[in-house]
Amino acid sequence: MRSNRHSRAHARRLFATLTACAAAAATFATSQAQAASVEVLHYWTSGGEAKSAQLLKQMLEQKGDTWVDFAVAGGGGGNAMTALKTRVVAGNPPAAAQIKGPAIKEWADQDVLLSIDDVAKAGNWDRLLPPEIASVMKYKGQYVGAPVNVHRVNWLWINADALKKVGAQPPATWDDFFKVADALKKAGITPVAIGGQPWQEAETFETVALGVGGAGFYKKAFVDLDQATLKGPTMIKALETFKRLKAYTDEGQVGRDWNMATAMVINGRAGMQFMGDWAKGEFTVAGKVPGKDYLCVAAPGTQKDFTFNVDSFVFFKVKTPGVEKGQKDMAGLLMSPAFQEAFNLNKGSIPVRQDLSLAKFDDCAKKSSADFKSAGASGGLVPSWAHDMLVSPAVEGAFYDVIGNYWVNKDETAEQAAGKLAVAAKTN
């Protein structure tokens, strides 16, 4: 009997110990779920962008979530996309990733993205976003992407002192532009700063094409990929105008980063630069004031048009419990007034939300916002193919090659380049 009592007592002690362990394990599991990490793949690694990533991290952690940074620098996001593909193929995607344009639909087609439609409905995104941008963020009618900002690509940045030195006004037409460029060259100032990198050449050509042909031509060529338009007379004229710029650039452009080209305009070595509004951040860091030290004007012929580039995030389906809460918290934060204001003040872009006050923003941002709204109303709002917003990566890469080769090849004609663009549009 004694041994039975001893066995029963031992069993009770063992049961109590196991129960305590199970309770501790459950508590630990619950705390792990509540504090589940949100791994964020992004390429905001410099200046104001990095500052904004830190702000988003702080805001997310205030909601009880944990941010795990997965920053991949370089390549304008290309390196980040390579890292993302590797992780998804391995069955271990990050919780959130910075991607944009048609790539959103491509990932959604693979059934790997989390719907954030409930967050969008709660936040009235359909009312706050222009339809041209909302449609990019949706898949089969549901939001899977959260937009952060709107960049205007078709800007021309001008050193105000250089313009005064040659007694010129900001050019409104291409004829005006080349007259100003001639005057700057005569004064010993490089007229156009550019970096000899494929995306910079493509972006400049895109802006020239919009200025020469207008939004209707742009849509037919780059949205519809219409063969006759791609190799037609307006495209040939756009290519000829683009090639004319080469004589007004410097020899040191090969491999130059965009911000180094912007620095040439800031310090007066160059007079003008075609670049998206992320260039404004460089002027701001250098203590320059818009309207006084530099001018931001729409590129010649594009005053009523607006090529847009939108940063956004998607959220991948992950197996770890509790992560979905953090993902949806982050989606809501990206569209929150506080983040939209702080992020865009840092980055040089404008808020994608249409209901925010721009009281804290500078004149360039206010002009960008006004032009964005008027272009949306008039049909002049178009996505930037040079910045991943429109064509497939394969077609974009093929366009890059055609434009880059044409830029450096003295013997290639505009007619030949136009024919190659038409072929490139068929790339799978």
Tab-separated table of C-alpha atoms in Angstrom:
chain	number	residue	atom	x	y	z
A	1	MET	CA	0.000	0.000	0.000
A	2	ARG	CA	2.805	2.338	0.863
A	3	SER	CA	4.353	1.912	-2.526
A	4	ASN	CA	0.972	2.646	-4.167
A	5	ARG	CA	0.574	5.863	-2.149
A	6	HIS	CA	4.154	6.806	-3.111
A	7	SER	CA	3.406	6.123	-6.785
A	8	ARG	CA	0.192	8.167	-6.658
A	9	ALA	CA	2.034	11.079	-4.949
A	10	HIS	CA	4.807	10.890	-7.542
A	11	ALA	CA	2.217	10.854	-10.320
A	12	ARG	CA	0.474	13.913	-8.821
A	13	ARG	CA	3.815	15.762	-8.585
A	14	LEU	CA	4.713	14.771	-12.148
A	15	PHE	CA	1.276	15.880	-13.412
A	16	ALA	CA	1.638	19.222	-11.596
A	17	THR	CA	5.095	19.718	-13.071
A	18	LEU	CA	3.893	18.884	-16.595
A	19	THR	CA	0.876	21.175	-16.178
A	20	ALA	CA	3.152	24.020	-15.070
A	21	CYS	CA	5.457	23.409	-18.023
A	22	ALA	CA	2.517	23.336	-20.417
A	23	ALA	CA	1.182	26.596	-18.975
A	24	ALA	CA	4.617	28.197	-19.253
A	25	ALA	CA	4.932	26.967	-22.828
A	26	ALA	CA	1.491	28.322	-23.662
A	27	THR	CA	2.351	31.691	-22.107
A	28	PHE	CA	5.623	31.756	-24.026
A	29	ALA	CA	3.854	30.848	-27.275
A	30	THR	CA	1.256	33.562	-26.687
A	31	SER	CA	3.923	36.173	-25.989
A	32	GLN	CA	5.792	35.033	-29.088
A	33	ALA	CA	2.629	35.413	-31.186
A	34	GLN	CA	1.905	38.848	-29.757
A	35	ALA	CA	5.451	39.994	-30.394
A	36	ALA	CA	5.788	38.242	-33.752
A	37	SER	CA	8.376	39.905	-35.931
A	38	VAL	CA	7.512	41.711	-39.169
A	39	GLU	CA	10.477	41.316	-41.482
A	40	VAL	CA	10.530	44.239	-43.924
A	41	LEU	CA	12.448	44.064	-47.202
A	42	HIS	CA	13.134	47.566	-48.545
A	43	TYR	CA	15.735	49.646	-50.375
A	44	TRP	CA	15.356	52.897	-48.421
A	45	THR	CA	19.008	53.033	-47.465
A	46	SER	CA	20.144	56.623	-48.047
A	47	GLY	CA	19.429	60.065	-46.618
A	48	GLY	CA	15.790	60.944	-46.129
A	49	GLU	CA	14.679	57.459	-47.171
A	50	ALA	CA	16.579	55.793	-44.324
A	51	LYS	CA	15.160	58.383	-41.945
A	52	SER	CA	11.674	57.492	-43.101
A	53	ALA	CA	12.286	53.765	-42.643
A	54	GLN	CA	13.299	54.491	-39.032
A	55	LEU	CA	10.109	56.483	-38.488
A	56	LEU	CA	7.965	53.624	-39.836
A	57	LYS	CA	9.814	51.183	-37.574
A	58	GLN	CA	9.102	53.344	-34.517
A	59	MET	CA	5.428	53.723	-35.440
A	60	LEU	CA	5.049	49.958	-35.965
A	61	GLU	CA	6.732	49.146	-32.675
A	62	GLN	CA	4.422	51.581	-30.865
A	63	LYS	CA	1.630	49.232	-31.943
A	64	GLY	CA	3.356	46.337	-30.181
A	65	ASP	CA	4.875	44.813	-33.290
A	66	THR	CA	8.555	44.081	-33.895
A	67	TRP	CA	10.296	45.377	-37.028
A	68	VAL	CA	13.080	43.205	-38.451
A	69	ASP	CA	15.063	45.223	-40.983
A	70	PHE	CA	15.923	43.589	-44.302
A	71	ALA	CA	17.470	46.517	-46.202
A	72	VAL	CA	19.071	45.827	-49.580
A	73	ALA	CA	20.960	48.752	-51.080
A	74	GLY	CA	21.765	49.529	-54.683
A	75	GLY	CA	20.434	48.924	-58.147
A	76	GLY	CA	17.381	51.168	-57.782
A	77	GLY	CA	15.612	48.235	-56.125
A	78	GLY	CA	16.982	45.619	-58.541
A	79	ASN	CA	19.164	43.993	-55.876
A	80	ALA	CA	16.209	43.910	-53.475
A	81	MET	CA	14.028	42.163	-56.068
A	82	THR	CA	16.704	39.514	-56.627
A	83	ALA	CA	16.866	38.901	-52.867
A	84	LEU	CA	13.063	38.724	-52.696
A	85	LYS	CA	12.814	36.107	-55.464
A	86	THR	CA	15.417	33.962	-53.729
A	87	ARG	CA	13.480	34.053	-50.462
A	88	VAL	CA	10.082	33.342	-52.016
A	89	VAL	CA	11.420	30.425	-54.086
A	90	ALA	CA	12.929	29.000	-50.884
A	91	GLY	CA	9.467	29.149	-49.266
A	92	ASN	CA	10.571	31.746	-46.734
A	93	PRO	CA	9.286	35.162	-47.877
A	94	PRO	CA	9.653	38.312	-45.765
A	95	ALA	CA	6.445	39.579	-44.171
A	96	ALA	CA	6.555	42.837	-46.158
A	97	ALA	CA	8.417	43.918	-49.281
A	98	GLN	CA	8.808	47.180	-51.167
A	99	ILE	CA	7.674	46.514	-54.740
A	100	LYS	CA	5.701	48.501	-57.303
A	101	GLY	CA	3.869	48.602	-60.598
A	102	PRO	CA	3.123	45.442	-62.626
A	103	ALA	CA	5.307	43.397	-60.237
A	104	ILE	CA	2.447	43.605	-57.710
A	105	LYS	CA	0.132	41.712	-60.068
A	106	GLU	CA	2.880	39.236	-60.961
A	107	TRP	CA	3.327	38.255	-57.306
A	108	ALA	CA	-0.445	38.199	-56.737
A	109	ASP	CA	-0.813	35.802	-59.684
A	110	GLN	CA	1.313	33.335	-57.721
A	111	ASP	CA	-1.123	33.443	-54.781
A	112	VAL	CA	1.587	34.473	-52.322
A	113	LEU	CA	0.214	37.891	-51.288
A	114	LEU	CA	-1.988	38.701	-48.327
A	115	SER	CA	-5.155	40.692	-49.043
A	116	ILE	CA	-5.241	43.988	-47.131
A	117	ASP	CA	-8.672	44.933	-48.437
A	118	ASP	CA	-10.124	45.095	-44.903
A	119	VAL	CA	-7.478	47.694	-43.960
A	120	ALA	CA	-8.204	49.649	-47.145
A	121	LYS	CA	-11.963	49.619	-46.553
A	122	ALA	CA	-11.526	50.764	-42.937
A	123	GLY	CA	-9.258	53.571	-44.144
A	124	ASN	CA	-11.449	54.641	-47.118
A	125	TRP	CA	-8.587	54.174	-49.570
A	126	ASP	CA	-10.905	54.242	-52.585
A	127	ARG	CA	-11.910	57.775	-51.635
A	128	LEU	CA	-8.358	58.916	-50.815
A	129	LEU	CA	-6.475	57.507	-53.819
A	130	PRO	CA	-6.658	58.530	-57.485
A	131	PRO	CA	-8.118	55.620	-59.509
A	132	GLU	CA	-4.932	55.414	-61.660
A	133	ILE	CA	-2.971	54.529	-58.515
A	134	ALA	CA	-5.635	52.489	-56.705
A	135	SER	CA	-5.866	50.158	-59.725
A	136	VAL	CA	-2.118	49.405	-59.500
A	137	MET	CA	-2.545	48.422	-55.826
A	138	LYS	CA	-5.440	46.011	-56.486
A	139	TYR	CA	-5.677	42.432	-57.667
A	140	LYS	CA	-9.066	41.081	-58.720
A	141	GLY	CA	-10.726	44.065	-57.065
A	142	GLN	CA	-8.956	43.693	-53.698
A	143	TYR	CA	-6.089	45.762	-52.322
A	144	VAL	CA	-2.850	43.808	-52.005
A	145	GLY	CA	-0.503	46.827	-52.090
A	146	ALA	CA	-0.212	49.902	-49.864
A	147	PRO	CA	1.089	53.049	-51.627
A	148	VAL	CA	3.367	55.502	-49.888
A	149	ASN	CA	3.912	58.486	-52.175
A	150	VAL	CA	3.796	60.010	-55.628
A	151	HIS	CA	7.007	60.982	-57.402
A	152	ARG	CA	6.834	63.213	-60.454
A	153	VAL	CA	9.382	62.038	-63.000
A	154	ASN	CA	9.092	64.730	-65.710
A	155	TRP	CA	10.877	67.533	-63.834
A	156	LEU	CA	13.636	69.785	-65.140
A	157	TRP	CA	15.916	71.125	-62.373
A	158	ILE	CA	17.739	74.384	-63.129
A	159	ASN	CA	20.514	76.277	-61.364
A	160	ALA	CA	19.012	79.776	-60.954
A	161	ASP	CA	22.371	81.620	-61.069
A	162	ALA	CA	23.398	79.829	-64.276
A	163	LEU	CA	20.134	80.873	-65.913
A	164	LYS	CA	20.610	84.488	-64.782
A	165	LYS	CA	24.187	84.471	-66.037
A	166	VAL	CA	22.986	83.830	-69.606
A	167	GLY	CA	19.896	86.064	-69.269
A	168	ALA	CA	17.478	83.233	-70.006
A	169	GLN	CA	14.060	82.101	-68.805
A	170	PRO	CA	13.108	78.496	-67.950
A	171	PRO	CA	12.467	76.761	-71.289
A	172	ALA	CA	8.833	75.892	-72.027
A	173	THR	CA	9.405	74.329	-75.467
A	174	TRP	CA	12.168	72.209	-76.980
A	175	ASP	CA	13.216	75.106	-79.218
A	176	ASP	CA	13.574	77.260	-76.080
A	177	PHE	CA	15.478	74.478	-74.343
A	178	PHE	CA	18.158	74.209	-77.020
A	179	LYS	CA	18.571	78.010	-77.146
A	180	VAL	CA	19.190	78.024	-73.362
A	181	ALA	CA	21.536	75.039	-73.728
A	182	ASP	CA	23.535	76.863	-76.414
A	183	ALA	CA	23.845	79.956	-74.202
A	184	LEU	CA	25.020	77.872	-71.217
A	185	LYS	CA	27.574	76.060	-73.348
A	186	LYS	CA	28.924	79.357	-74.653
A	187	ALA	CA	29.265	80.546	-71.027
A	188	GLY	CA	31.393	77.504	-70.138
A	189	ILE	CA	28.666	75.732	-68.145
A	190	THR	CA	27.722	72.114	-68.950
A	191	PRO	CA	24.107	72.552	-70.105
A	192	VAL	CA	22.765	69.114	-69.082
A	193	ALA	CA	23.927	66.946	-66.182
A	194	ILE	CA	23.286	63.223	-66.601
A	195	GLY	CA	24.681	59.975	-65.286
A	196	GLY	CA	25.535	57.363	-67.901
A	197	GLN	CA	23.423	54.594	-66.390
A	198	PRO	CA	20.653	52.739	-68.265
A	199	TRP	CA	17.800	53.923	-66.045
A	200	GLN	CA	18.886	57.578	-66.234
A	201	GLU	CA	19.072	57.477	-70.014
A	202	ALA	CA	15.692	55.712	-70.166
A	203	GLU	CA	14.092	58.204	-67.782
A	204	THR	CA	15.403	61.149	-69.816
A	205	PHE	CA	14.135	59.624	-73.054
A	206	GLU	CA	10.730	58.931	-71.487
A	207	THR	CA	10.447	62.602	-70.500
A	208	VAL	CA	11.535	63.783	-73.963
A	209	ALA	CA	8.998	61.466	-75.623
A	210	LEU	CA	6.194	62.829	-73.451
A	211	GLY	CA	7.252	66.400	-74.241
A	212	VAL	CA	7.477	65.804	-77.985
A	213	GLY	CA	4.359	63.664	-78.437
A	214	GLY	CA	2.052	64.441	-75.519
A	215	ALA	CA	0.088	62.118	-73.224
A	216	GLY	CA	-2.035	60.602	-76.018
A	217	PHE	CA	1.064	59.536	-77.946
A	218	TYR	CA	2.734	58.306	-74.743
A	219	LYS	CA	-0.233	56.084	-73.870
A	220	LYS	CA	-0.467	54.628	-77.372
A	221	ALA	CA	3.266	53.902	-77.482
A	222	PHE	CA	4.029	52.738	-73.950
A	223	VAL	CA	0.691	51.671	-72.461
A	224	ASP	CA	-0.775	50.029	-75.576
A	225	LEU	CA	2.657	49.155	-77.051
A	226	ASP	CA	1.168	49.969	-80.450
A	227	GLN	CA	3.621	48.878	-83.135
A	228	ALA	CA	2.837	51.637	-85.637
A	229	THR	CA	3.242	54.309	-82.950
A	230	LEU	CA	6.501	52.846	-81.624
A	231	LYS	CA	8.154	53.091	-85.024
A	232	GLY	CA	6.185	56.061	-86.361
A	233	PRO	CA	7.206	59.667	-87.144
A	234	THR	CA	6.484	61.091	-83.663
A	235	MET	CA	8.700	58.451	-82.035
A	236	ILE	CA	11.448	59.184	-84.570
A	237	LYS	CA	11.210	62.896	-83.713
A	238	ALA	CA	11.364	62.078	-79.979
A	239	LEU	CA	14.471	59.953	-80.509
A	240	GLU	CA	16.136	62.686	-82.577
A	241	THR	CA	15.399	65.252	-79.854
A	242	PHE	CA	16.779	62.901	-77.195
A	243	LYS	CA	19.993	62.349	-79.182
A	244	ARG	CA	20.436	66.123	-79.592
A	245	LEU	CA	20.859	66.349	-75.811
A	246	LYS	CA	24.095	64.317	-76.006
A	247	ALA	CA	26.047	67.297	-77.399
A	248	TYR	CA	25.147	69.287	-74.279
A	249	THR	CA	26.374	66.714	-71.729
A	250	ASP	CA	29.902	66.145	-70.411
A	251	GLU	CA	32.427	63.378	-71.029
A	252	GLY	CA	32.478	62.240	-67.398
A	253	GLN	CA	28.939	60.879	-67.378
A	254	VAL	CA	29.754	57.157	-67.742
A	255	GLY	CA	28.679	55.302	-64.604
A	256	ARG	CA	27.862	58.521	-62.734
A	257	ASP	CA	25.149	58.182	-60.073
A	258	TRP	CA	22.117	60.446	-60.382
A	259	ASN	CA	22.915	62.346	-57.181
A	260	MET	CA	26.369	63.204	-58.503
A	261	ALA	CA	24.685	64.689	-61.585
A	262	THR	CA	22.366	66.656	-59.286
A	263	ALA	CA	25.428	67.918	-57.404
A	264	MET	CA	26.721	69.390	-60.679
A	265	VAL	CA	23.561	71.513	-60.907
A	266	ILE	CA	23.745	72.446	-57.211
A	267	ASN	CA	27.334	73.710	-57.479
A	268	GLY	CA	26.829	75.437	-60.840
A	269	ARG	CA	29.042	73.151	-62.916
A	270	ALA	CA	25.914	72.237	-64.882
A	271	GLY	CA	22.812	74.255	-65.671
A	272	MET	CA	20.005	71.677	-65.902
A	273	GLN	CA	19.057	68.080	-65.099
A	274	PHE	CA	16.107	65.904	-66.107
A	275	MET	CA	15.284	63.897	-62.994
A	276	GLY	CA	12.408	62.835	-60.766
A	277	ASP	CA	11.636	64.807	-57.631
A	278	TRP	CA	13.907	62.695	-55.434
A	279	ALA	CA	16.554	65.137	-56.740
A	280	LYS	CA	14.964	67.801	-54.557
A	281	GLY	CA	16.254	66.028	-51.463
A	282	GLU	CA	19.812	66.718	-52.635
A	283	PHE	CA	19.094	70.446	-53.017
A	284	THR	CA	17.468	70.488	-49.567
A	285	VAL	CA	20.423	68.755	-47.891
A	286	ALA	CA	22.716	71.316	-49.550
A	287	GLY	CA	20.647	74.118	-47.972
A	288	LYS	CA	19.297	75.370	-51.307
A	289	VAL	CA	15.930	77.122	-51.560
A	290	PRO	CA	13.478	76.522	-54.443
A	291	GLY	CA	12.725	79.653	-56.448
A	292	LYS	CA	15.903	81.309	-55.203
A	293	ASP	CA	18.822	78.903	-55.696
A	294	TYR	CA	17.167	76.461	-58.055
A	295	LEU	CA	14.034	76.127	-60.165
A	296	CYS	CA	11.745	73.137	-60.556
A	297	VAL	CA	9.811	73.287	-63.818
A	298	ALA	CA	8.009	70.705	-65.921
A	299	ALA	CA	10.207	69.456	-68.758
A	300	PRO	CA	9.592	71.202	-72.095
A	301	GLY	CA	6.202	70.363	-73.572
A	302	THR	CA	5.008	68.449	-70.488
A	303	GLN	CA	3.441	71.298	-68.495
A	304	LYS	CA	-0.012	69.651	-68.522
A	305	ASP	CA	1.271	66.104	-68.053
A	306	PHE	CA	2.604	64.120	-65.115
A	307	THR	CA	4.601	60.879	-65.238
A	308	PHE	CA	4.194	59.181	-61.883
A	309	ASN	CA	6.301	56.716	-59.922
A	310	VAL	CA	4.755	55.317	-56.728
A	311	ASP	CA	6.592	53.498	-53.942
A	312	SER	CA	4.491	50.766	-52.336
A	313	PHE	CA	4.597	47.660	-50.146
A	314	VAL	CA	2.988	44.244	-50.407
A	315	PHE	CA	2.609	41.633	-47.691
A	316	PHE	CA	3.440	37.972	-48.167
A	317	LYS	CA	1.534	35.048	-46.705
A	318	VAL	CA	3.751	33.648	-43.934
A	319	LYS	CA	3.302	30.654	-41.647
A	320	THR	CA	4.407	32.291	-38.377
A	321	PRO	CA	1.404	32.944	-36.092
A	322	GLY	CA	0.626	36.553	-35.208
A	323	VAL	CA	2.489	38.138	-38.118
A	324	GLU	CA	-0.705	39.071	-39.986
A	325	LYS	CA	-1.601	41.575	-37.263
A	326	GLY	CA	1.771	43.298	-37.734
A	327	GLN	CA	1.406	43.258	-41.515
A	328	LYS	CA	-1.998	44.933	-41.372
A	329	ASP	CA	-0.786	47.411	-38.762
A	330	MET	CA	2.000	48.358	-41.162
A	331	ALA	CA	-0.390	48.668	-44.128
A	332	GLY	CA	-2.537	51.085	-42.142
A	333	LEU	CA	0.496	53.097	-41.024
A	334	LEU	CA	1.784	53.511	-44.576
A	335	MET	CA	-1.399	55.355	-45.497
A	336	SER	CA	-1.709	57.231	-42.190
A	337	PRO	CA	-1.578	61.060	-42.350
A	338	ALA	CA	1.377	61.210	-39.916
A	339	PHE	CA	3.566	58.847	-41.938
A	340	GLN	CA	2.511	60.252	-45.324
A	341	GLU	CA	3.491	63.755	-44.254
A	342	ALA	CA	6.804	62.865	-42.571
A	343	PHE	CA	7.923	60.425	-45.258
A	344	ASN	CA	7.237	62.726	-48.184
A	345	LEU	CA	8.818	65.754	-46.520
A	346	ASN	CA	11.985	63.636	-46.217
A	347	LYS	CA	11.884	62.096	-49.676
A	348	GLY	CA	10.922	65.015	-51.912
A	349	SER	CA	7.754	63.341	-53.188
A	350	ILE	CA	4.137	64.253	-52.401
A	351	PRO	CA	1.596	62.311	-50.321
A	352	VAL	CA	-0.463	59.785	-52.258
A	353	ARG	CA	-3.439	60.645	-50.033
A	354	GLN	CA	-5.421	63.436	-51.633
A	355	ASP	CA	-6.791	64.920	-48.397
A	356	LEU	CA	-3.583	66.098	-46.689
A	357	SER	CA	-2.605	69.706	-46.084
A	358	LEU	CA	0.635	70.692	-47.831
A	359	ALA	CA	1.279	73.602	-45.457
A	360	LYS	CA	4.685	72.180	-44.432
A	361	PHE	CA	5.739	71.394	-48.020
A	362	ASP	CA	7.813	73.634	-50.304
A	363	ASP	CA	6.767	75.311	-53.538
A	364	CYS	CA	8.011	72.467	-55.739
A	365	ALA	CA	5.838	69.963	-53.845
A	366	LYS	CA	2.829	72.281	-53.978
A	367	LYS	CA	3.275	72.685	-57.731
A	368	SER	CA	3.666	68.919	-58.098
A	369	SER	CA	0.434	68.301	-56.188
A	370	ALA	CA	-1.517	70.876	-58.206
A	371	ASP	CA	-0.182	69.482	-61.500
A	372	PHE	CA	-0.934	65.918	-60.361
A	373	LYS	CA	-4.581	66.787	-59.769
A	374	SER	CA	-4.999	68.776	-62.980
A	375	ALA	CA	-3.263	66.064	-65.051
A	376	GLY	CA	-5.575	63.480	-63.490
A	377	ALA	CA	-8.585	65.533	-64.551
A	378	SER	CA	-7.323	66.174	-68.098
A	379	GLY	CA	-5.984	62.706	-68.962
A	380	GLY	CA	-2.342	63.743	-68.663
A	381	LEU	CA	-1.528	61.464	-65.719
A	382	VAL	CA	0.641	58.586	-66.995
A	383	PRO	CA	2.731	55.868	-65.298
A	384	SER	CA	6.521	55.902	-65.766
A	385	TRP	CA	7.708	52.888	-67.764
A	386	ALA	CA	11.323	53.751	-66.934
A	387	HIS	CA	10.533	53.306	-63.222
A	388	ASP	CA	8.777	49.914	-63.174
A	389	MET	CA	5.260	51.367	-63.215
A	390	LEU	CA	3.989	50.219	-66.584
A	391	VAL	CA	5.561	47.541	-68.773
A	392	SER	CA	6.794	44.087	-67.759
A	393	PRO	CA	10.376	43.787	-66.481
A	394	ALA	CA	11.323	41.989	-69.715
A	395	VAL	CA	9.997	44.787	-71.949
A	396	GLU	CA	11.469	47.459	-69.674
A	397	GLY	CA	14.898	45.820	-69.845
A	398	ALA	CA	14.656	45.573	-73.626
A	399	PHE	CA	13.690	49.268	-73.864
A	400	TYR	CA	16.635	50.155	-71.613
A	401	ASP	CA	18.995	48.334	-73.979
A	402	VAL	CA	17.623	50.038	-77.099
A	403	ILE	CA	17.791	53.537	-75.577
A	404	GLY	CA	21.224	53.001	-73.991
A	405	ASN	CA	22.753	51.694	-77.210
A	406	TYR	CA	21.213	54.491	-79.264
A	407	TRP	CA	22.557	57.115	-76.815
A	408	VAL	CA	26.170	55.971	-77.210
A	409	ASN	CA	26.114	54.845	-80.845
A	410	LYS	CA	26.952	57.769	-83.114
A	411	ASP	CA	26.023	55.878	-86.259
A	412	GLU	CA	22.575	54.533	-85.302
A	413	THR	CA	19.670	56.507	-86.777
A	414	ALA	CA	16.441	57.419	-85.012
A	415	GLU	CA	14.546	55.277	-87.551
A	416	GLN	CA	16.675	52.253	-86.645
A	417	ALA	CA	16.185	52.850	-82.902
A	418	ALA	CA	12.409	53.230	-83.372
A	419	GLY	CA	12.298	49.897	-85.193
A	420	LYS	CA	14.201	48.284	-82.328
A	421	LEU	CA	11.751	49.746	-79.784
A	422	ALA	CA	8.887	48.132	-81.672
A	423	VAL	CA	10.688	44.767	-81.556
A	424	ALA	CA	11.550	45.262	-77.861
A	425	ALA	CA	7.845	45.785	-77.058
A	426	LYS	CA	7.214	42.154	-78.067
A	427	THR	CA	9.749	40.751	-75.562
A	428	ASN	CA	8.343	38.018	-73.309
